[in-house]
PDB file of C-alpha atoms in Angstrom:
ATOM      1  CA  MET A   1     -25.736  19.988  26.925  1.00 69.00           C
ATOM      2  CA  LEU A   2     -25.940  21.019  23.301  1.00 70.00           C
ATOM      3  CA  ARG A   3     -23.336  23.716  24.051  1.00 76.00           C
ATOM      4  CA  GLU A   4     -20.928  20.921  25.395  1.00 75.00           C
ATOM      5  CA  LEU A   5     -21.702  18.509  22.487  1.00 81.00           C
ATOM      6  CA  ARG A   6     -21.110  21.206  19.603  1.00 84.00           C
ATOM      7  CA  PRO A   7     -17.313  21.276  19.894  1.00 82.00           C
ATOM      8  CA  ALA A   8     -17.197  17.628  19.867  1.00 84.00           C
ATOM      9  CA  LEU A   9     -19.354  17.289  16.820  1.00 86.00           C
ATOM     10  CA  ILE A  10     -17.432  20.104  14.945  1.00 86.00           C
ATOM     11  CA  LEU A  11     -14.296  18.404  15.792  1.00 86.00           C
ATOM     12  CA  ALA A  12     -15.448  14.857  14.696  1.00 86.00           C
ATOM     13  CA  VAL A  13     -16.672  16.294  11.495  1.00 87.00           C
ATOM     14  CA  SER A  14     -13.681  18.399  10.854  1.00 91.00           C
ATOM     15  CA  LEU A  15     -11.140  15.779  11.352  1.00 88.00           C
ATOM     16  CA  THR A  16     -13.520  13.264   9.261  1.00 93.00           C
ATOM     17  CA  VAL A  17     -13.399  15.648   6.309  1.00 89.00           C
ATOM     18  CA  ILE A  18      -9.649  16.348   6.714  1.00 91.00           C
ATOM     19  CA  THR A  19      -8.338  12.929   7.218  1.00 92.00           C
ATOM     20  CA  GLY A  20     -11.059  10.931   5.405  1.00 89.00           C
ATOM     21  CA  LEU A  21     -11.423  13.096   2.318  1.00 87.00           C
ATOM     22  CA  ALA A  22      -9.021  16.064   1.818  1.00 85.00           C
ATOM     23  CA  TYR A  23      -5.775  14.177   2.761  1.00 90.00           C
ATOM     24  CA  PRO A  24      -6.355  11.183   0.762  1.00 89.00           C
ATOM     25  CA  LEU A  25      -7.441  13.188  -2.358  1.00 85.00           C
ATOM     26  CA  ALA A  26      -4.406  15.328  -1.857  1.00 86.00           C
ATOM     27  CA  MET A  27      -1.871  12.313  -1.613  1.00 87.00           C
ATOM     28  CA  THR A  28      -3.561  10.643  -4.633  1.00 83.00           C
ATOM     29  CA  GLY A  29      -3.243  13.787  -6.719  1.00 80.00           C
ATOM     30  CA  PHE A  30       0.374  14.407  -5.635  1.00 78.00           C
ATOM     31  CA  ALA A  31       1.295  10.813  -6.445  1.00 74.00           C
ATOM     32  CA  GLY A  32      -0.261  10.818  -9.521  1.00 74.00           C
ATOM     33  CA  ALA A  33       1.592  13.875 -10.674  1.00 76.00           C
ATOM     34  CA  VAL A  34       5.086  13.001  -9.291  1.00 74.00           C
ATOM     35  CA  LEU A  35       5.025   9.253  -9.656  1.00 68.00           C
ATOM     36  CA  PRO A  36       2.447   8.551 -12.225  1.00 69.00           C
ATOM     37  CA  ASP A  37       3.652   4.863 -13.047  1.00 70.00           C
ATOM     38  CA  GLN A  38       3.748   3.716  -9.492  1.00 71.00           C
ATOM     39  CA  ALA A  39       0.488   5.414  -8.578  1.00 66.00           C
ATOM     40  CA  HIS A  40      -1.346   3.514 -11.337  1.00 66.00           C
ATOM     41  CA  GLY A  41       0.087   0.072 -10.255  1.00 69.00           C
ATOM     42  CA  SER A  42       3.559   0.043 -12.026  1.00 77.00           C
ATOM     43  CA  LEU A  43       1.711  -1.827 -14.929  1.00 78.00           C
ATOM     44  CA  ILE A  44       3.866  -3.104 -17.929  1.00 79.00           C
ATOM     45  CA  VAL A  45       2.445  -2.728 -21.190  1.00 80.00           C
ATOM     46  CA  ARG A  46       3.424  -4.544 -24.569  1.00 81.00           C
ATOM     47  CA  ASP A  47       1.752  -3.779 -27.834  1.00 80.00           C
ATOM     48  CA  GLY A  48      -0.863  -1.861 -26.016  1.00 79.00           C
ATOM     49  CA  VAL A  49      -1.909  -4.728 -23.829  1.00 81.00           C
ATOM     50  CA  VAL A  50      -1.255  -4.841 -20.121  1.00 82.00           C
ATOM     51  CA  VAL A  51       0.825  -7.935 -19.380  1.00 81.00           C
ATOM     52  CA  GLY A  52       1.240  -7.694 -15.663  1.00 82.00           C
ATOM     53  CA  ALA A  53       2.634  -5.177 -12.953  1.00 84.00           C
ATOM     54  CA  ALA A  54       6.332  -4.719 -12.049  1.00 84.00           C
ATOM     55  CA  ASN A  55       5.774  -5.428  -8.580  1.00 89.00           C
ATOM     56  CA  VAL A  56       3.416  -8.449  -8.446  1.00 91.00           C
ATOM     57  CA  GLY A  57       4.508 -11.782  -9.472  1.00 89.00           C
ATOM     58  CA  GLN A  58       2.741 -14.223 -11.900  1.00 91.00           C
ATOM     59  CA  ALA A  59       2.435 -17.985 -12.304  1.00 90.00           C
ATOM     60  CA  PHE A  60       4.285 -19.110 -15.514  1.00 93.00           C
ATOM     61  CA  THR A  61       3.683 -22.705 -16.398  1.00 91.00           C
ATOM     62  CA  SER A  62       5.256 -23.152 -19.712  1.00 93.00           C
ATOM     63  CA  ASP A  63       8.905 -24.717 -19.756  1.00 94.00           C
ATOM     64  CA  ARG A  64       9.752 -21.877 -22.151  1.00 95.00           C
ATOM     65  CA  TYR A  65       9.614 -19.189 -19.409  1.00 96.00           C
ATOM     66  CA  PHE A  66      11.402 -18.728 -16.177  1.00 97.00           C
ATOM     67  CA  ARG A  67       9.321 -19.292 -13.049  1.00 96.00           C
ATOM     68  CA  GLY A  68       9.162 -17.321  -9.681  1.00 94.00           C
ATOM     69  CA  ARG A  69       9.141 -18.233  -6.052  1.00 94.00           C
ATOM     70  CA  PRO A  70       6.012 -20.446  -4.882  1.00 93.00           C
ATOM     71  CA  SER A  71       3.078 -18.423  -3.960  1.00 92.00           C
ATOM     72  CA  ALA A  72       0.619 -19.605  -1.079  1.00 87.00           C
ATOM     73  CA  THR A  73      -2.092 -17.144  -1.787  1.00 90.00           C
ATOM     74  CA  THR A  74      -5.695 -18.500  -2.084  1.00 89.00           C
ATOM     75  CA  GLY A  75      -8.924 -17.379  -3.716  1.00 88.00           C
ATOM     76  CA  ALA A  76     -12.574 -18.176  -3.487  1.00 86.00           C
ATOM     77  CA  ASP A  77     -13.615 -21.632  -4.495  1.00 84.00           C
ATOM     78  CA  PRO A  78     -15.665 -21.425  -7.643  1.00 84.00           C
ATOM     79  CA  ALA A  79     -17.897 -24.314  -6.593  1.00 83.00           C
ATOM     80  CA  ASP A  80     -18.353 -23.091  -2.977  1.00 82.00           C
ATOM     81  CA  ALA A  81     -17.670 -19.367  -2.058  1.00 79.00           C
ATOM     82  CA  SER A  82     -17.397 -20.346   1.588  1.00 81.00           C
ATOM     83  CA  LYS A  83     -14.238 -22.350   0.735  1.00 83.00           C
ATOM     84  CA  THR A  84     -10.660 -21.198  -0.530  1.00 85.00           C
ATOM     85  CA  VAL A  85      -8.520 -22.945  -3.144  1.00 87.00           C
ATOM     86  CA  PRO A  86      -4.901 -22.351  -4.176  1.00 86.00           C
ATOM     87  CA  SER A  87      -4.672 -19.100  -6.365  1.00 88.00           C
ATOM     88  CA  PRO A  88      -0.937 -18.241  -6.742  1.00 89.00           C
ATOM     89  CA  TYR A  89      -0.003 -14.584  -6.915  1.00 89.00           C
ATOM     90  CA  ASN A  90      -3.669 -13.625  -6.000  1.00 90.00           C
ATOM     91  CA  ALA A  91      -3.083  -9.784  -5.616  1.00 86.00           C
ATOM     92  CA  ALA A  92      -6.368  -9.453  -3.749  1.00 86.00           C
ATOM     93  CA  ASN A  93      -5.356 -11.848  -1.098  1.00 87.00           C
ATOM     94  CA  SER A  94      -1.676 -11.317  -0.267  1.00 88.00           C
ATOM     95  CA  MET A  95      -0.732 -13.788   2.358  1.00 86.00           C
ATOM     96  CA  GLY A  96       1.952 -16.355   3.364  1.00 85.00           C
ATOM     97  CA  SER A  97       1.140 -19.963   4.245  1.00 84.00           C
ATOM     98  CA  ASN A  98       1.621 -19.521   7.877  1.00 83.00           C
ATOM     99  CA  LEU A  99       3.424 -22.882   8.025  1.00 85.00           C
ATOM    100  CA  GLY A 100       6.244 -23.311  10.407  1.00 86.00           C
ATOM    101  CA  PRO A 101       9.483 -25.250  10.214  1.00 85.00           C
ATOM    102  CA  THR A 102       7.950 -28.223  11.970  1.00 89.00           C
ATOM    103  CA  SER A 103       5.073 -28.368   9.769  1.00 91.00           C
ATOM    104  CA  LYS A 104       4.757 -31.897   7.809  1.00 92.00           C
ATOM    105  CA  ALA A 105       2.975 -30.334   5.092  1.00 89.00           C
ATOM    106  CA  LEU A 106       5.557 -27.666   4.341  1.00 90.00           C
ATOM    107  CA  SER A 107       8.265 -30.221   4.619  1.00 93.00           C
ATOM    108  CA  GLU A 108       6.664 -32.620   2.009  1.00 93.00           C
ATOM    109  CA  ARG A 109       5.855 -29.676  -0.203  1.00 92.00           C
ATOM    110  CA  ILE A 110       9.456 -28.515  -0.346  1.00 93.00           C
ATOM    111  CA  ALA A 111      10.936 -32.019  -0.567  1.00 93.00           C
ATOM    112  CA  ALA A 112       8.812 -32.638  -3.702  1.00 94.00           C
ATOM    113  CA  ASP A 113       9.691 -29.498  -5.160  1.00 94.00           C
ATOM    114  CA  VAL A 114      13.484 -29.983  -4.630  1.00 95.00           C
ATOM    115  CA  GLU A 115      13.112 -33.508  -6.095  1.00 95.00           C
ATOM    116  CA  ALA A 116      11.442 -32.283  -9.295  1.00 93.00           C
ATOM    117  CA  LEU A 117      13.825 -29.123  -9.469  1.00 95.00           C
ATOM    118  CA  ARG A 118      17.009 -31.687  -9.237  1.00 94.00           C
ATOM    119  CA  ARG A 119      15.555 -33.645 -12.096  1.00 93.00           C
ATOM    120  CA  GLU A 120      15.443 -30.409 -14.117  1.00 91.00           C
ATOM    121  CA  ASN A 121      19.024 -29.434 -13.421  1.00 93.00           C
ATOM    122  CA  PRO A 122      21.098 -32.096 -11.381  1.00 92.00           C
ATOM    123  CA  SER A 123      24.337 -30.559 -11.581  1.00 89.00           C
ATOM    124  CA  VAL A 124      23.495 -27.468  -9.351  1.00 93.00           C
ATOM    125  CA  PRO A 125      22.007 -27.106  -5.804  1.00 95.00           C
ATOM    126  CA  VAL A 126      18.437 -26.002  -5.832  1.00 96.00           C
ATOM    127  CA  PRO A 127      18.508 -22.371  -4.720  1.00 96.00           C
ATOM    128  CA  VAL A 128      16.120 -21.799  -1.668  1.00 95.00           C
ATOM    129  CA  ASP A 129      14.100 -19.190  -3.175  1.00 95.00           C
ATOM    130  CA  LEU A 130      12.777 -21.709  -5.771  1.00 95.00           C
ATOM    131  CA  VAL A 131      11.099 -23.931  -2.978  1.00 95.00           C
ATOM    132  CA  THR A 132      10.255 -21.156  -0.419  1.00 93.00           C
ATOM    133  CA  ALA A 133       7.179 -18.621  -0.654  1.00 90.00           C
ATOM    134  CA  SER A 134       7.470 -15.146   0.290  1.00 90.00           C
ATOM    135  CA  ALA A 135       5.521 -13.667   3.141  1.00 88.00           C
ATOM    136  CA  SER A 136       3.269 -11.691   0.690  1.00 91.00           C
ATOM    137  CA  GLY A 137       2.959 -14.479  -1.979  1.00 90.00           C
ATOM    138  CA  LEU A 138       3.367 -11.915  -4.540  1.00 91.00           C
ATOM    139  CA  ASP A 139       7.159 -11.536  -4.713  1.00 94.00           C
ATOM    140  CA  PRO A 140       8.175 -10.689  -8.467  1.00 94.00           C
ATOM    141  CA  HIS A 141      11.792 -11.283  -7.952  1.00 96.00           C
ATOM    142  CA  ILE A 142      14.097 -14.303  -7.696  1.00 96.00           C
ATOM    143  CA  SER A 143      17.926 -14.324  -7.045  1.00 96.00           C
ATOM    144  CA  PRO A 144      20.328 -14.486  -9.808  1.00 97.00           C
ATOM    145  CA  ALA A 145      21.096 -18.048  -8.751  1.00 97.00           C
ATOM    146  CA  ALA A 146      17.451 -19.089  -9.069  1.00 97.00           C
ATOM    147  CA  ALA A 147      17.185 -17.668 -12.622  1.00 97.00           C
ATOM    148  CA  LEU A 148      20.397 -19.362 -13.866  1.00 97.00           C
ATOM    149  CA  PHE A 149      19.439 -22.531 -12.302  1.00 97.00           C
ATOM    150  CA  GLN A 150      16.553 -22.560 -14.818  1.00 97.00           C
ATOM    151  CA  VAL A 151      18.500 -21.663 -17.875  1.00 97.00           C
ATOM    152  CA  PRO A 152      19.074 -25.287 -19.205  1.00 96.00           C
ATOM    153  CA  ARG A 153      15.245 -26.019 -18.898  1.00 96.00           C
ATOM    154  CA  VAL A 154      14.358 -22.811 -20.770  1.00 96.00           C
ATOM    155  CA  ALA A 155      17.155 -23.058 -23.426  1.00 96.00           C
ATOM    156  CA  THR A 156      15.989 -26.695 -24.208  1.00 95.00           C
ATOM    157  CA  ALA A 157      12.352 -25.691 -24.512  1.00 94.00           C
ATOM    158  CA  ARG A 158      13.154 -22.877 -26.904  1.00 94.00           C
ATOM    159  CA  GLY A 159      15.958 -24.679 -28.718  1.00 92.00           C
ATOM    160  CA  LEU A 160      18.509 -22.181 -27.813  1.00 94.00           C
ATOM    161  CA  PRO A 161      22.241 -22.267 -26.733  1.00 95.00           C
ATOM    162  CA  GLU A 162      22.243 -22.164 -22.894  1.00 95.00           C
ATOM    163  CA  HIS A 163      24.942 -19.257 -23.229  1.00 95.00           C
ATOM    164  CA  ARG A 164      22.591 -17.159 -25.047  1.00 95.00           C
ATOM    165  CA  VAL A 165      19.653 -17.510 -22.467  1.00 96.00           C
ATOM    166  CA  ARG A 166      22.447 -17.023 -19.598  1.00 96.00           C
ATOM    167  CA  ALA A 167      23.282 -13.663 -21.156  1.00 96.00           C
ATOM    168  CA  ILE A 168      19.673 -12.480 -21.263  1.00 96.00           C
ATOM    169  CA  VAL A 169      19.490 -13.353 -17.482  1.00 97.00           C
ATOM    170  CA  GLU A 170      22.533 -11.567 -16.544  1.00 96.00           C
ATOM    171  CA  ALA A 171      21.522  -8.493 -18.352  1.00 95.00           C
ATOM    172  CA  THR A 172      18.229  -8.150 -16.474  1.00 95.00           C
ATOM    173  CA  VAL A 173      19.955  -8.636 -13.010  1.00 96.00           C
ATOM    174  CA  GLU A 174      18.928  -5.423 -10.784  1.00 94.00           C
ATOM    175  CA  GLU A 175      21.671  -4.488  -8.425  1.00 92.00           C
ATOM    176  CA  PRO A 176      21.147  -3.302  -4.879  1.00 90.00           C
ATOM    177  CA  LEU A 177      19.766   0.169  -4.511  1.00 84.00           C
ATOM    178  CA  PHE A 178      22.692   2.730  -4.527  1.00 83.00           C
ATOM    179  CA  GLY A 179      24.726  -0.391  -4.487  1.00 79.00           C
ATOM    180  CA  VAL A 180      24.022  -0.953  -0.753  1.00 80.00           C
ATOM    181  CA  PHE A 181      20.302  -1.544  -0.157  1.00 87.00           C
ATOM    182  CA  GLY A 182      19.116  -5.141  -0.788  1.00 86.00           C
ATOM    183  CA  GLU A 183      20.448  -7.928  -2.788  1.00 92.00           C
ATOM    184  CA  PRO A 184      20.881  -8.587  -6.595  1.00 95.00           C
ATOM    185  CA  ARG A 185      17.673  -9.728  -7.944  1.00 96.00           C
ATOM    186  CA  VAL A 186      15.819 -10.510 -11.173  1.00 97.00           C
ATOM    187  CA  ASN A 187      12.258  -9.483 -11.835  1.00 96.00           C
ATOM    188  CA  VAL A 188      10.545 -12.706 -13.489  1.00 96.00           C
ATOM    189  CA  LEU A 189       8.163 -10.936 -15.732  1.00 95.00           C
ATOM    190  CA  ALA A 190      10.863  -8.349 -17.008  1.00 95.00           C
ATOM    191  CA  LEU A 191      13.334 -11.513 -17.754  1.00 96.00           C
ATOM    192  CA  ASN A 192      10.542 -13.353 -19.604  1.00 96.00           C
ATOM    193  CA  LEU A 193       9.576 -10.293 -21.672  1.00 94.00           C
ATOM    194  CA  ALA A 194      13.196  -9.830 -22.555  1.00 94.00           C
ATOM    195  CA  LEU A 195      13.568 -13.345 -23.421  1.00 95.00           C
ATOM    196  CA  ASP A 196      10.478 -13.086 -25.690  1.00 92.00           C
ATOM    197  CA  GLN A 197      12.005  -9.867 -27.300  1.00 89.00           C
ATOM    198  CA  ALA A 198      15.199 -11.321 -27.798  1.00 87.00           C
ATOM    199  CA  VAL A 199      14.175 -14.497 -29.665  1.00 80.00           C
ATOM    200  CA  SER A 200      10.751 -14.256 -31.277  1.00 68.00           C
ATOM    201  CA  GLY A 201       8.379 -11.625 -29.810  1.00 49.00           C
ATOM    202  CA  ALA A 202       5.913 -14.366 -28.822  1.00 48.00           C
ATOM    203  CA  ALA A 203       3.377 -13.609 -26.062  1.00 49.00           C
ATOM    204  CA  VAL A 204       4.161 -14.202 -22.437  1.00 50.00           C
ATOM    205  CA  ARG A 205       1.975 -16.884 -20.923  1.00 50.00           C
TER     206      ARG A 205
END
């Protein structure tokens, strides 16, 4: 019987070492050598401090900053670890809301967001990505239309002319890959960093 089991055991151990240890270590080393920034999380550093990651959104609350898409991610409730509470852009718990188009809660939330945004800029239709969450809840990008929609609020909060803020938005628009793949987009963190650098160098918050 041992003679029959030995090949199976050798194969199981060999595959475990190859696929569970050797391959992951090789890929980690390859990624670190060829794409070091991406391998280490695409972190963005300013003045020696990590302020975020290029591929994970953040929740900006101040009127002085542009805001990203809504995020449906959750985290553990500090008062009761068995429950969850909203935790926007929680990179440890990527998820969508799982609410469908017939959901009353979703409809009410979107209607409230649209109304608030209309008060912010009543002269322009509300871009859809400012009221809809992405499937991951971590999307760092918004459309150029969504960024330009926020220009009046940001310009007013900073005491700047709108044309100057609009120019900063337009300078940070990322074009489709090779001019074909994807849509024009704006990385919200990169935009806010560019805004701070252009006007005062204040810290992002």
